[in-house]
XYZ file of C-alpha atoms in Angstrom:
187
model
C -21.814 -38.790 22.759
C -22.852 -37.233 19.586
C -20.857 -37.486 16.459
C -19.602 -33.869 15.732
C -20.150 -34.797 11.939
C -23.855 -35.089 12.773
C -24.135 -31.547 14.164
C -27.299 -30.226 12.510
C -28.486 -33.940 11.507
C -27.458 -36.173 8.645
C -28.917 -33.736 6.126
C -26.102 -31.453 7.023
C -23.430 -34.048 7.201
C -20.065 -32.880 6.112
C -16.455 -33.856 6.713
C -13.047 -33.809 5.281
C -11.496 -36.962 4.229
C -8.362 -38.481 2.802
C -8.176 -40.980 -0.202
C -5.707 -43.770 0.028
C -3.080 -41.692 -2.116
C -3.213 -38.783 0.398
C -5.519 -36.390 -1.711
C -8.070 -34.497 0.225
C -11.803 -34.693 -0.521
C -14.899 -33.643 1.146
C -17.771 -36.196 1.898
C -20.981 -34.513 2.366
C -24.804 -35.140 2.213
C -26.255 -34.885 -1.082
C -28.768 -31.905 -1.427
C -31.818 -31.076 -3.608
C -29.644 -28.394 -5.499
C -27.173 -31.370 -6.503
C -29.182 -32.605 -9.370
C -26.735 -31.194 -12.219
C -23.826 -32.312 -10.463
C -25.372 -35.751 -10.052
C -26.317 -35.858 -13.763
C -22.733 -34.913 -14.564
C -21.334 -37.742 -12.369
C -23.613 -40.317 -13.916
C -22.626 -39.112 -17.479
C -18.947 -39.359 -16.355
C -19.388 -43.246 -15.478
C -18.187 -45.858 -17.977
C -20.718 -48.117 -19.339
C -19.167 -50.846 -17.287
C -19.558 -48.824 -13.964
C -23.151 -47.981 -14.920
C -23.926 -51.782 -15.645
C -22.360 -52.802 -12.267
C -24.172 -50.110 -10.135
C -27.516 -50.506 -11.867
C -27.154 -54.351 -12.895
C -28.218 -53.460 -16.349
C -27.814 -50.997 -19.129
C -28.843 -47.410 -18.452
C -28.369 -44.537 -20.731
C -29.299 -41.549 -18.736
C -31.122 -40.454 -15.642
C -34.554 -38.692 -16.037
C -35.536 -35.548 -14.294
C -37.671 -37.694 -12.264
C -34.681 -40.026 -11.282
C -32.526 -36.823 -10.307
C -35.257 -35.693 -8.030
C -35.700 -38.974 -6.247
C -32.003 -39.282 -5.922
C -31.366 -35.870 -4.472
C -34.407 -35.063 -2.448
C -33.932 -37.393 0.405
C -35.474 -37.850 3.802
C -32.219 -38.879 5.430
C -33.958 -41.437 7.516
C -34.984 -44.179 5.127
C -33.034 -42.799 2.182
C -29.635 -41.498 2.919
C -27.163 -40.215 0.150
C -23.551 -38.922 0.529
C -21.128 -37.699 -2.182
C -17.421 -37.707 -2.112
C -16.228 -34.210 -3.876
C -13.244 -32.394 -5.161
C -13.103 -28.785 -6.054
C -11.555 -28.085 -9.341
C -11.207 -24.491 -10.504
C -13.633 -23.334 -8.022
C -16.251 -25.717 -9.080
C -17.392 -28.621 -6.965
C -17.207 -32.282 -8.714
C -18.750 -35.404 -7.635
C -16.215 -38.299 -7.664
C -18.270 -40.801 -5.791
C -21.833 -41.383 -4.580
C -23.079 -43.613 -1.747
C -26.401 -44.132 -0.456
C -28.547 -46.521 1.527
C -32.162 -47.285 1.309
C -34.516 -49.143 3.824
C -37.200 -51.382 2.712
C -40.036 -52.631 4.793
C -37.825 -53.251 7.766
C -36.389 -49.739 9.050
C -33.416 -51.559 10.586
C -32.059 -52.991 7.359
C -30.962 -50.940 4.410
C -29.655 -51.733 1.004
C -26.313 -49.936 0.247
C -24.887 -48.984 -3.043
C -21.991 -46.928 -4.603
C -20.962 -45.201 -7.932
C -17.358 -44.067 -8.163
C -15.814 -42.448 -11.157
C -13.612 -44.901 -13.068
C -10.394 -42.691 -12.683
C -10.973 -42.807 -9.043
C -11.370 -46.688 -8.591
C -9.003 -47.980 -6.117
C -8.366 -45.014 -3.903
C -10.644 -45.822 -1.064
C -13.760 -43.567 -1.832
C -16.216 -46.666 -1.549
C -14.615 -47.525 1.891
C -14.903 -43.903 3.009
C -18.433 -43.539 1.831
C -19.441 -46.906 3.497
C -17.872 -45.906 6.935
C -19.779 -42.416 6.832
C -22.951 -43.968 5.798
C -22.603 -46.477 8.677
C -22.315 -43.542 11.251
C -25.607 -42.147 9.818
C -27.256 -45.496 9.792
C -26.139 -46.144 13.455
C -27.678 -42.892 14.572
C -30.894 -43.629 12.582
C -31.301 -47.090 14.250
C -30.231 -49.096 11.016
C -28.507 -51.904 12.355
C -27.711 -53.913 9.334
C -26.558 -53.191 5.581
C -27.080 -55.427 2.590
C -25.793 -55.251 -0.995
C -26.351 -57.199 -4.051
C -23.346 -57.285 -6.046
C -22.582 -58.670 -9.711
C -20.066 -61.536 -9.076
C -17.789 -60.031 -11.835
C -17.418 -56.669 -9.783
C -14.401 -57.851 -8.053
C -13.385 -54.349 -6.778
C -16.775 -53.779 -5.019
C -16.787 -57.210 -3.681
C -13.365 -56.574 -2.162
C -14.527 -53.153 -0.631
C -17.327 -55.088 1.097
C -15.254 -57.966 2.246
C -12.622 -55.629 3.571
C -15.380 -53.693 5.350
C -16.672 -56.792 7.177
C -19.371 -57.968 5.001
C -20.270 -61.561 5.060
C -21.211 -63.255 1.595
C -24.840 -64.617 2.009
C -25.760 -66.560 -1.018
C -25.042 -66.183 -4.832
C -28.031 -66.065 -7.144
C -28.255 -68.016 -10.239
C -27.997 -64.446 -12.178
C -24.343 -64.133 -10.889
C -25.324 -61.714 -8.232
C -23.884 -62.028 -4.802
C -25.755 -61.110 -1.664
C -23.701 -59.499 1.261
C -24.584 -58.269 4.504
C -23.043 -56.815 7.682
C -24.243 -55.150 10.934
C -23.547 -51.398 10.897
C -21.989 -51.575 14.499
C -19.342 -53.948 13.059
C -18.393 -51.715 10.376
C -18.219 -48.735 13.012
C -15.782 -50.715 15.049
C -13.611 -51.515 12.080
C -13.507 -47.699 11.190
C -12.374 -46.732 14.604
């Protein structure tokens, strides 16, 4: 049975969702016309959040970065955003994506949530919805590399069924989970 959220394919993915505090948000596929919203989202992240997401200091996103992060094929590179509408304007509060490497059945997953929305379940929601798209695309395993000091993200992954693989000398923890395992948890 096809997932009703996938009507029109993952490029058209769009669903209403609820944060842990009961507030309504929209989770949808990122689009090429989202470059400015994505740039605004990046500029709204704290230095610490940028460091955790990119595992290093990053001052800004270039025009080339914004194009690469919004013009996706929705097969090997999928991006979803969690949004709120404030004063008639859509605002990104979270971004999640997966990117396949050489093995099309495995993908690395990553998230960037605005600091003021940490702890409200947005990362978990994005992960659940990315899992649905991954499953439909034949991606069977997600991986993530997370800095050991990023306790909040490690908790999201642990809660979602990720197993801790190995810790690298640099303090990075490698995690992995089957997408089917995550889909069963979200049902």
